Amino acid sequence: MRKLIVTAATAAFLASGGAAFAAVKHTTGTVKSFDGPAMSLVLDNGSTFTLSKAFKDPGIKPGEKVRVSWDMSGKNKIAEAVKIMK
C-alpha cells in the first residue's frame, strides 16, 4: 500500500511540474511582416509565429512595436494574442 501511495505522489508531482512548463510566454518586438490570411507574424528579431484560430487582429502593420503572448505546439510558436504597444 505504501508503494502505491509513493508512486501516485511521484506521478502527481511530475505531472504538476510539466504544467509549469506550459505557461504562456511573452515576446516584444517590431513587426517585420504580418499575413492575416496565412495566419503568420514575423518580428524584426527573426521570431516567427503562427496565429491561433481564435486570433483577433488589432490592426497590425509592419513597423509597429507589439507584445506577443505565445505558447509552443510541437516546433511551432503559436501566438494567442498580439497587443500593439504605444
Coordinates of C-alpha atoms in Angstrom, one line a residue:
M1 CA 0.0 0.0 0.0
R2 CA 2.8 2.4 0.9
K3 CA 4.5 1.8 -2.5
L4 CA 1.2 2.7 -4.3
I5 CA 0.9 5.9 -2.4
V6 CA 4.5 6.9 -3.1
T7 CA 4.1 6.0 -6.8
A8 CA 0.9 8.1 -7.0
A9 CA 2.5 11.0 -5.2
T10 CA 5.5 10.9 -7.5
A11 CA 3.3 10.8 -10.6
A12 CA 1.3 13.8 -9.4
F13 CA 4.5 15.7 -8.7
L14 CA 5.9 15.1 -12.1
A15 CA 2.6 16.0 -13.8
S16 CA 2.3 19.3 -12.0
G17 CA 5.9 20.1 -13.0
G18 CA 5.0 19.7 -16.6
A19 CA 2.1 22.1 -16.2
A20 CA 4.5 24.8 -15.1
F21 CA 6.4 24.5 -18.4
A22 CA 3.2 25.0 -20.4
A23 CA 2.9 28.6 -19.2
V24 CA 2.3 31.3 -21.9
K25 CA 5.4 33.2 -22.9
H26 CA 5.7 36.9 -24.0
T27 CA 7.9 38.4 -26.6
T28 CA 8.2 42.1 -27.5
G29 CA 9.4 43.3 -30.9
T30 CA 8.8 45.2 -34.1
V31 CA 6.6 43.7 -36.8
K32 CA 8.6 42.8 -39.9
S33 CA 5.7 41.1 -41.7
F34 CA 2.1 40.2 -41.0
D35 CA 0.0 38.0 -43.2
G36 CA -3.6 37.6 -41.9
P37 CA -4.8 35.1 -44.5
A38 CA -1.7 32.9 -44.0
M39 CA -2.0 33.4 -40.2
S40 CA 1.7 34.3 -39.7
L41 CA 3.6 37.1 -38.0
V42 CA 7.4 37.7 -38.2
L43 CA 9.2 40.1 -35.9
D44 CA 12.4 42.0 -36.8
N45 CA 14.4 39.8 -34.4
G46 CA 13.5 36.8 -36.6
S47 CA 10.8 35.3 -34.3
T48 CA 8.1 33.7 -36.4
F49 CA 4.6 32.9 -35.1
T50 CA 1.6 31.1 -36.4
L51 CA -1.6 32.8 -35.3
S52 CA -4.2 30.8 -33.4
K53 CA -7.6 30.2 -34.9
A54 CA -9.1 32.5 -32.2
F55 CA -6.7 35.3 -33.1
K56 CA -8.3 38.8 -33.4
D57 CA -6.3 41.3 -35.5
P58 CA -5.9 44.6 -33.6
G59 CA -4.8 46.3 -36.8
I60 CA -1.2 45.1 -37.1
K61 CA 1.1 46.8 -39.6
P62 CA 4.8 46.3 -40.4
G63 CA 6.9 48.7 -38.2
E64 CA 4.7 48.6 -35.2
K65 CA 6.0 47.5 -31.8
V66 CA 4.0 44.6 -30.4
R67 CA 3.8 42.3 -27.5
V68 CA 3.1 38.7 -28.5
S69 CA 1.6 36.2 -26.0
W70 CA 2.5 32.7 -27.3
D71 CA 3.0 29.0 -26.5
M72 CA 4.7 26.1 -28.2
S73 CA 2.8 23.5 -30.2
G74 CA 5.3 20.9 -31.4
K75 CA 8.1 23.0 -33.1
N76 CA 5.8 26.0 -33.8
K77 CA 5.3 29.2 -31.8
I78 CA 1.5 29.8 -31.6
A79 CA 0.5 33.4 -31.0
E80 CA -2.5 33.5 -28.8
A81 CA -2.7 37.3 -28.6
V82 CA -0.8 40.3 -30.1
K83 CA -1.0 43.7 -28.4
I84 CA 0.2 46.9 -30.2
M85 CA 2.4 48.8 -27.8
K86 CA 2.1 52.6 -27.7

